[in-house]
PDB file of C-alpha atoms and ligand atoms in Angstrom:
ATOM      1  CA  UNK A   1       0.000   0.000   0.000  1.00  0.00           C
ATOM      2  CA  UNK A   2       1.249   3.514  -0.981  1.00  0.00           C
ATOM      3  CA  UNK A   3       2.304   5.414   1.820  1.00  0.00           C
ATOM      4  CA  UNK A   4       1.134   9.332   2.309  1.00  0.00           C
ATOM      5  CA  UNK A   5       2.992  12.671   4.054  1.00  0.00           C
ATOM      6  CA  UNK A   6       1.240  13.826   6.937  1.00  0.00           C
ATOM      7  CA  UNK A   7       0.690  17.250   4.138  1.00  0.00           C
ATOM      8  CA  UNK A   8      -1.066  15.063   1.827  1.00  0.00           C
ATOM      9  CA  UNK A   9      -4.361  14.386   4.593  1.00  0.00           C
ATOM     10  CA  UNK A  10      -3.696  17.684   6.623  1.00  0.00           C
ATOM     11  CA  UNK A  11      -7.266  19.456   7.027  1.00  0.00           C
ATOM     12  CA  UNK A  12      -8.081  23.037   8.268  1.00  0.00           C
ATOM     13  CA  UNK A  13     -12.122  23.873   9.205  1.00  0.00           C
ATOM     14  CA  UNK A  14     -13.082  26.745  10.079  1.00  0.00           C
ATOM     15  CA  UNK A  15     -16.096  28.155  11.408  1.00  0.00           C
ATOM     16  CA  UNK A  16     -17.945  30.988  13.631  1.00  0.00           C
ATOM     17  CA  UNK A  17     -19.511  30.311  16.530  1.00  0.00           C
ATOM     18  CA  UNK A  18     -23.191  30.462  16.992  1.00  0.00           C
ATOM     19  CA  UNK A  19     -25.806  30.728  19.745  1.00  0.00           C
ATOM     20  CA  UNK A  20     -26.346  27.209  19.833  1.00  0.00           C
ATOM     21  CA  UNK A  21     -22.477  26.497  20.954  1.00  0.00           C
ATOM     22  CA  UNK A  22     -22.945  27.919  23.870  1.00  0.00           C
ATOM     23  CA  UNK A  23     -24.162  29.219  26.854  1.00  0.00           C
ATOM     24  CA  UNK A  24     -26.649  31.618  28.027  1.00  0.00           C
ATOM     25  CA  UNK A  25     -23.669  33.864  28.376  1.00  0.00           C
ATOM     26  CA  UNK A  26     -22.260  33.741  25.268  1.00  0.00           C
ATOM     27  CA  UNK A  27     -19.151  31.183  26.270  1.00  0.00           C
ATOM     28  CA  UNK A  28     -18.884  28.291  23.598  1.00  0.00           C
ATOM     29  CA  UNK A  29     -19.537  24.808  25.501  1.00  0.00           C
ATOM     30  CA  UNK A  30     -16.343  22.610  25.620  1.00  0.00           C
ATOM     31  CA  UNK A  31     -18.229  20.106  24.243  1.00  0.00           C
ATOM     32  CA  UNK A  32     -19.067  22.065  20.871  1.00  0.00           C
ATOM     33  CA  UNK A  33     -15.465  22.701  20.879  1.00  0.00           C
ATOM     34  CA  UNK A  34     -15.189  18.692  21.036  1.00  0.00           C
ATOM     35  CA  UNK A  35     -17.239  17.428  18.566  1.00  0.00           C
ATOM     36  CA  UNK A  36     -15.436  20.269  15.818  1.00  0.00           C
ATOM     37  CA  UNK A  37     -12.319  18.797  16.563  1.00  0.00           C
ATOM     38  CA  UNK A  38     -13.806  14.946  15.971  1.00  0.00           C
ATOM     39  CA  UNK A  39     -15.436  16.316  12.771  1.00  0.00           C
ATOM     40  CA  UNK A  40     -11.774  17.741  11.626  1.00  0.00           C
ATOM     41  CA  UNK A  41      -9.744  15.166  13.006  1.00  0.00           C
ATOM     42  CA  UNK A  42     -11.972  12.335  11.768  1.00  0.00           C
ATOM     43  CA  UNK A  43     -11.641  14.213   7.849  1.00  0.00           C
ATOM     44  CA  UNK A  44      -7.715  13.870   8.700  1.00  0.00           C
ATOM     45  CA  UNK A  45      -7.858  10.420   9.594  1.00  0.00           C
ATOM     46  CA  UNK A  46     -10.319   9.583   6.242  1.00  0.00           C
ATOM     47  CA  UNK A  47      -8.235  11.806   3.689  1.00  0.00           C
ATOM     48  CA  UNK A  48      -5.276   9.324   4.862  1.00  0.00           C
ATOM     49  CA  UNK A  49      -7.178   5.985   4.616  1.00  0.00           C
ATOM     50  CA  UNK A  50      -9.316   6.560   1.891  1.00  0.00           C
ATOM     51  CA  UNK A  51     -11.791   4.549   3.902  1.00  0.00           C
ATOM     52  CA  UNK A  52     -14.143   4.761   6.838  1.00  0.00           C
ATOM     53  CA  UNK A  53     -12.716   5.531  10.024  1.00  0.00           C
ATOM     54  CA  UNK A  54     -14.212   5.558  13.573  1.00  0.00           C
ATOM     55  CA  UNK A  55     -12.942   6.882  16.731  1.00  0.00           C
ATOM     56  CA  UNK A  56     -11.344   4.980  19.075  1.00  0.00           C
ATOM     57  CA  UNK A  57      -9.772   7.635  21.918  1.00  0.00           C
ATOM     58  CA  UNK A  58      -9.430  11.480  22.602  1.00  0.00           C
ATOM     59  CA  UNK A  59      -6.533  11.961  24.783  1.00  0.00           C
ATOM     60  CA  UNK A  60      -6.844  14.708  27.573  1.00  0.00           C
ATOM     61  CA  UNK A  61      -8.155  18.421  26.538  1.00  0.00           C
ATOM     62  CA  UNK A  62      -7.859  21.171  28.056  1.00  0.00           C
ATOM     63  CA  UNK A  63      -8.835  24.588  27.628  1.00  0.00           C
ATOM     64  CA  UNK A  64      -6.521  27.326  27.703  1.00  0.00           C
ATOM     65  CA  UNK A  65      -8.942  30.262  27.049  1.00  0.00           C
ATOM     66  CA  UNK A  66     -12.404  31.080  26.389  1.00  0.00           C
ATOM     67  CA  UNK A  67     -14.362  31.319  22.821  1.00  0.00           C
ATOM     68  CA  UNK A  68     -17.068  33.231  22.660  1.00  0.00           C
ATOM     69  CA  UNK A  69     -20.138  33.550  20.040  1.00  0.00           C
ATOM     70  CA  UNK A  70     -19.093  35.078  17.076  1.00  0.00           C
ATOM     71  CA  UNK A  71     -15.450  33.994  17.279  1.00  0.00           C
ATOM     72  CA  UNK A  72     -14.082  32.207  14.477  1.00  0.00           C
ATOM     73  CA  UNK A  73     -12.631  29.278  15.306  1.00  0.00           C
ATOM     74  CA  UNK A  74     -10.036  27.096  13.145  1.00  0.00           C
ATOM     75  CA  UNK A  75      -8.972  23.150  13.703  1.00  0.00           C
ATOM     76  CA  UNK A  76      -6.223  22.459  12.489  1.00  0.00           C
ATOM     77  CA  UNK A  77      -5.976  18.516  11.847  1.00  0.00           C
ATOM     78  CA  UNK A  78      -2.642  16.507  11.159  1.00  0.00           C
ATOM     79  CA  UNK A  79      -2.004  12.817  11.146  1.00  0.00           C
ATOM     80  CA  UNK A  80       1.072  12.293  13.648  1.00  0.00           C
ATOM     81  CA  UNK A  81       1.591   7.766  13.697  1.00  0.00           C
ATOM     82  CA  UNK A  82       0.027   5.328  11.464  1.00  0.00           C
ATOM     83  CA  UNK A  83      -0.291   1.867  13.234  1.00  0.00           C
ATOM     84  CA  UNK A  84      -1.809  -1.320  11.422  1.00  0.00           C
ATOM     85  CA  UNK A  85      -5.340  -0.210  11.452  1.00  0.00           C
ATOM     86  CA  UNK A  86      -5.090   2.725  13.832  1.00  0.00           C
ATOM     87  CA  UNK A  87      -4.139   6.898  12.757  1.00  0.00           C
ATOM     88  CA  UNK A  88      -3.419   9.309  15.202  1.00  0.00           C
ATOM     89  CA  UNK A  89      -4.375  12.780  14.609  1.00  0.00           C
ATOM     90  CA  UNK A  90      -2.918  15.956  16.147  1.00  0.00           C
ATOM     91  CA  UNK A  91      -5.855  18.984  16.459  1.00  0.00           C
ATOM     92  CA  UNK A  92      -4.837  22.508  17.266  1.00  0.00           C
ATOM     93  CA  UNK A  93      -7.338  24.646  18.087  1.00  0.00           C
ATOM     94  CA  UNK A  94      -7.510  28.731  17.556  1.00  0.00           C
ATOM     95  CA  UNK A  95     -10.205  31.312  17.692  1.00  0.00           C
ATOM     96  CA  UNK A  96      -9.941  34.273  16.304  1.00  0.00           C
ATOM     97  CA  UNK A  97     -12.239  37.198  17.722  1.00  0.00           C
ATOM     98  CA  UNK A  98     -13.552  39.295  13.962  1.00  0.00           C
ATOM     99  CA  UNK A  99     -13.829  42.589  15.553  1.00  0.00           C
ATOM    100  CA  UNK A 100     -10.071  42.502  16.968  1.00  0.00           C
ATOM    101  CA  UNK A 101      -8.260  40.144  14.978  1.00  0.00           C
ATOM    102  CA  UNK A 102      -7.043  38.529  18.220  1.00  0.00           C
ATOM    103  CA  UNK A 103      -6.404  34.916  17.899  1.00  0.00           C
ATOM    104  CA  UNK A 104      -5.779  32.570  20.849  1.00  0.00           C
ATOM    105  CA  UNK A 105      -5.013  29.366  21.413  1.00  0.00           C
ATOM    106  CA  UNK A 106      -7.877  27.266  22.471  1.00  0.00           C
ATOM    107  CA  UNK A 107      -6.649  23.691  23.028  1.00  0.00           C
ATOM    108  CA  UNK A 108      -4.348  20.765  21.421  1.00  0.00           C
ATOM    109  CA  UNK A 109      -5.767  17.728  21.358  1.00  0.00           C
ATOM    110  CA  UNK A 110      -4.935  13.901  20.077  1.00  0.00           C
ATOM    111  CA  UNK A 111      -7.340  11.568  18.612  1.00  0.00           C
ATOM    112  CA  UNK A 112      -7.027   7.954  17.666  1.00  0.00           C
ATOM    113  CA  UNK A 113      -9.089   6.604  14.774  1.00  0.00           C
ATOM    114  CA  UNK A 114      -9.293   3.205  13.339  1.00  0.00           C
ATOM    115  CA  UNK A 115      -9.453   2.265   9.271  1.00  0.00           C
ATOM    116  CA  UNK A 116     -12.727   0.159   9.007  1.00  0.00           C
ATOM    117  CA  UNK A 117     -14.330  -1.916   6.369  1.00  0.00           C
ATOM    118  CA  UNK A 118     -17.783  -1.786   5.987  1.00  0.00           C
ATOM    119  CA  UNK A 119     -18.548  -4.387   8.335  1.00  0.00           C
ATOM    120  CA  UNK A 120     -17.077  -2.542  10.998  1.00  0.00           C
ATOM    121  CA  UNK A 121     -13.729  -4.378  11.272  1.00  0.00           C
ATOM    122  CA  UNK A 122     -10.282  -2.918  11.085  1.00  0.00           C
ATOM    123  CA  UNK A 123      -8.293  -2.731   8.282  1.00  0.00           C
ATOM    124  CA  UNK A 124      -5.012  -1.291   7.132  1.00  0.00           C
ATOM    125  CA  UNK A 125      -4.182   2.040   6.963  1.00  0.00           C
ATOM    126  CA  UNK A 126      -1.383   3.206   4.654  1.00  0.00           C
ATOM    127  CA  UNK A 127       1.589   4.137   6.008  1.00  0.00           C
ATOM    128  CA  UNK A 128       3.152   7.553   6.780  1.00  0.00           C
ATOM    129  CA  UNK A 129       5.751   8.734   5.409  1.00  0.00           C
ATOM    130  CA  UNK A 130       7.658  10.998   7.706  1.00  0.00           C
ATOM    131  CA  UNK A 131       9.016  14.239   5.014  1.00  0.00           C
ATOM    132  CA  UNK A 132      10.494  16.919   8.176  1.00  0.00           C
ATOM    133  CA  UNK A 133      12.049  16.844  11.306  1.00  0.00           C
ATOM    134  CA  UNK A 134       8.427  17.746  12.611  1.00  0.00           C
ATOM    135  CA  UNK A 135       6.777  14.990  11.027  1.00  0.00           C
ATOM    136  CA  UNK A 136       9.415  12.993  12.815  1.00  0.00           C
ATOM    137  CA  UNK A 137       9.158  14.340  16.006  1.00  0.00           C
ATOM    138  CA  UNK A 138       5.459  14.297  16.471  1.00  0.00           C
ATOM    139  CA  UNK A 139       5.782  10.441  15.302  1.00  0.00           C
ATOM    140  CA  UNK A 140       7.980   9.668  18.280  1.00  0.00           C
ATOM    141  CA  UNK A 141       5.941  11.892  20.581  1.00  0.00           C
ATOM    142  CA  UNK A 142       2.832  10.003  18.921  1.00  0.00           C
ATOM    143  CA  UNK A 143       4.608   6.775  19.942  1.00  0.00           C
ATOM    144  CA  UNK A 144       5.199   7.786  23.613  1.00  0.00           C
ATOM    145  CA  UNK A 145       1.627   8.461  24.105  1.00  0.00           C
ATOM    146  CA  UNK A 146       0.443   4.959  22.271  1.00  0.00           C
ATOM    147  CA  UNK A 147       2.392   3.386  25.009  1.00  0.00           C
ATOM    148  CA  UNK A 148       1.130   4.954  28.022  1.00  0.00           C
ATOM    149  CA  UNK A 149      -3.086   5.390  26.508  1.00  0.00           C
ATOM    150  CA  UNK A 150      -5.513   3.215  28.740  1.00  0.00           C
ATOM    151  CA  UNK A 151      -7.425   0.829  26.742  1.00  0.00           C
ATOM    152  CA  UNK A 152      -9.927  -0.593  28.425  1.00  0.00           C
TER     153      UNK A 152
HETATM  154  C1  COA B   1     -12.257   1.075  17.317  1.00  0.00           C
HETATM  155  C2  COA B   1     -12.656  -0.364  17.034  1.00  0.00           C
HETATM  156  C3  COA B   1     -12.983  -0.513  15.536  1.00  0.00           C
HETATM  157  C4  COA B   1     -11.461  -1.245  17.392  1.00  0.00           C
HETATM  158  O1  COA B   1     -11.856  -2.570  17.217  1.00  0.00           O
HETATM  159  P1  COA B   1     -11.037  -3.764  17.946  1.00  0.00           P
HETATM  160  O2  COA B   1     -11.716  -5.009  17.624  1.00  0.00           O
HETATM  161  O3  COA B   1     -10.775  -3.386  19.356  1.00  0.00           O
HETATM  162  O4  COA B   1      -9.717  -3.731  17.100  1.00  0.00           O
HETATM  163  P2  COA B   1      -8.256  -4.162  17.488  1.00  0.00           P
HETATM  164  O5  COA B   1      -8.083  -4.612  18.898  1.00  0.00           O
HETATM  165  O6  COA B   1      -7.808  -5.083  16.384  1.00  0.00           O
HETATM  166  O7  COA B   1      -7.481  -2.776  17.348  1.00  0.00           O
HETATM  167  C5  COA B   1      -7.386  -2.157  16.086  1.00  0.00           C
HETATM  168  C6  COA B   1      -6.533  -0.932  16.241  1.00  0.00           C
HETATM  169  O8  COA B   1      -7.241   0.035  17.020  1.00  0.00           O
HETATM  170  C7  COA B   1      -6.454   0.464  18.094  1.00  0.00           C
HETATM  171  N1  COA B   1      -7.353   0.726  19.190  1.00  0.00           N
HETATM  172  C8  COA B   1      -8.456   0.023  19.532  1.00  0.00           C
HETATM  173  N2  COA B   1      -9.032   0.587  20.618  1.00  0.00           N
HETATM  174  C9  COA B   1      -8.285   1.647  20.942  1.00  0.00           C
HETATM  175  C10 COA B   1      -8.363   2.621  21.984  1.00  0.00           C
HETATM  176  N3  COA B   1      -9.326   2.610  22.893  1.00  0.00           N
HETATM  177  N4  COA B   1      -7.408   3.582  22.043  1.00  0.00           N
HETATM  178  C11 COA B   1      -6.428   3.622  21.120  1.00  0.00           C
HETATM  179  N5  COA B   1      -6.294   2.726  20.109  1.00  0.00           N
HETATM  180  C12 COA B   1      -7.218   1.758  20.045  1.00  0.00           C
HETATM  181  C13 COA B   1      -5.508  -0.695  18.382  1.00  0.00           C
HETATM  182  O9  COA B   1      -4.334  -0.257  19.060  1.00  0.00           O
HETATM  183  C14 COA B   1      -5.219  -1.172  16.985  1.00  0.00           C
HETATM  184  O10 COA B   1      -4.235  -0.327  16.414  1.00  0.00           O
HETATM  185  P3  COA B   1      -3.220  -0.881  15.261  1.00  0.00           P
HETATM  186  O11 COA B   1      -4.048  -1.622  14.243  1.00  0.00           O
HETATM  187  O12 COA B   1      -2.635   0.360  14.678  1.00  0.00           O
HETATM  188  O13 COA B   1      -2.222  -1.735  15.947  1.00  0.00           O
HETATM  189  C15 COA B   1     -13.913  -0.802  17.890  1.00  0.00           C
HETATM  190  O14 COA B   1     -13.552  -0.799  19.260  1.00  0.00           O
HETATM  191  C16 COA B   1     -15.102   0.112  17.681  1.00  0.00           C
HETATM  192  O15 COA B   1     -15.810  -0.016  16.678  1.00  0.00           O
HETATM  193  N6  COA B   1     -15.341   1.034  18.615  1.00  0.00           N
HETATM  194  C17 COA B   1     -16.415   2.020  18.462  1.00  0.00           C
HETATM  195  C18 COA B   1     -15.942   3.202  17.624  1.00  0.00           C
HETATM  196  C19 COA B   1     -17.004   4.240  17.473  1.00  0.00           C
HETATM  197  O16 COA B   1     -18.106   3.965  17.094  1.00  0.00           O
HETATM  198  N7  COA B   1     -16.636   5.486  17.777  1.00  0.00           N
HETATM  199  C20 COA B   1     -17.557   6.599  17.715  1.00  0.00           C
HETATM  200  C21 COA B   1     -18.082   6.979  19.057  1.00  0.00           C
HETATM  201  S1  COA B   1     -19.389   5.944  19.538  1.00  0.00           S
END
């Protein structure tokens, strides 16, 4: 199987925030933040494989500042480690308020998704070729946290 750069499947979504993201005043719910980073980590993690993908973990998120309503706010999604079946993806969050051009960083994020076939099993993923010294040093960071993730 043809390998792919972690360029070839990188994917950046954007999008303002509404009224329904959040709360009654005006901060965006973590969890809105959440499923936007799925949504753009999960197009990573497809671009790569060519194929369905599910996820399997989101590592620990934190966030380091508040998005309000109105903000635009950008995921950044890269694919860091290629396993057999499973593809790692990096998210970096931003938000950029229109009126003052501010942007701030919202949260970084890792996601592990699987390669499925359409029965639900997995399958392989290609692999990833590593083309920097930052694609290679996310891979080995990638590989430090695929040892220590609880799977349970
Ligand atoms: C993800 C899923 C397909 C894995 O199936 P499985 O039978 O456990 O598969 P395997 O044990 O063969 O593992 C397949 C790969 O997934 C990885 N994996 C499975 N569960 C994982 C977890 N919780 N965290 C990280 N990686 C995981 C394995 O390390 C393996 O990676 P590799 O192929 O690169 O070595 C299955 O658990 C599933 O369908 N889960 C639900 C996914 C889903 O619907 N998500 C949306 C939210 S509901």
């Amino acid at each position: 199987m043809e390998g792919k750069t972690p360029a070839q499947s990188r994917v950046i979504m954007a999008r303002a925030m509404q009224p329904t993201d959040a709360n009654g005043y005006g901060n965006v719910h973590g969890g809105a933040i959440m499923r936007f980073v799925d949504e753009a980590g999960g197009a990573a993690a497809i671009r790569h494989a060519r194929s369905r993908c599910v996820t399997a973990a989101v590592d620990h998120m934190s966030f380091k500042a508040p998005v309000h309503i109105g903000d635009l706010v950008t995921v950044t999604a890269c694919v860091t480690y290629v396993g057999r079946s499973s593809i790692e993806v990096e998210c970096q969050v931003h938000a950029e308020n229109f009126i003052t051009g501010v942007v701030t960083h919202t949260a970084t994020c890792h996601l592990v998704f699987v390669a499925i076939d359409e029965a639900g099993n997995p399958i392989p993923a290609p692999p990833l070729i590593l083309e920097t010294d930052e694609d290679r040093e996310r891979w080995e960071a990638a590989e430090r946290r695929r040892a220590t993730r609880p799977r349970d």
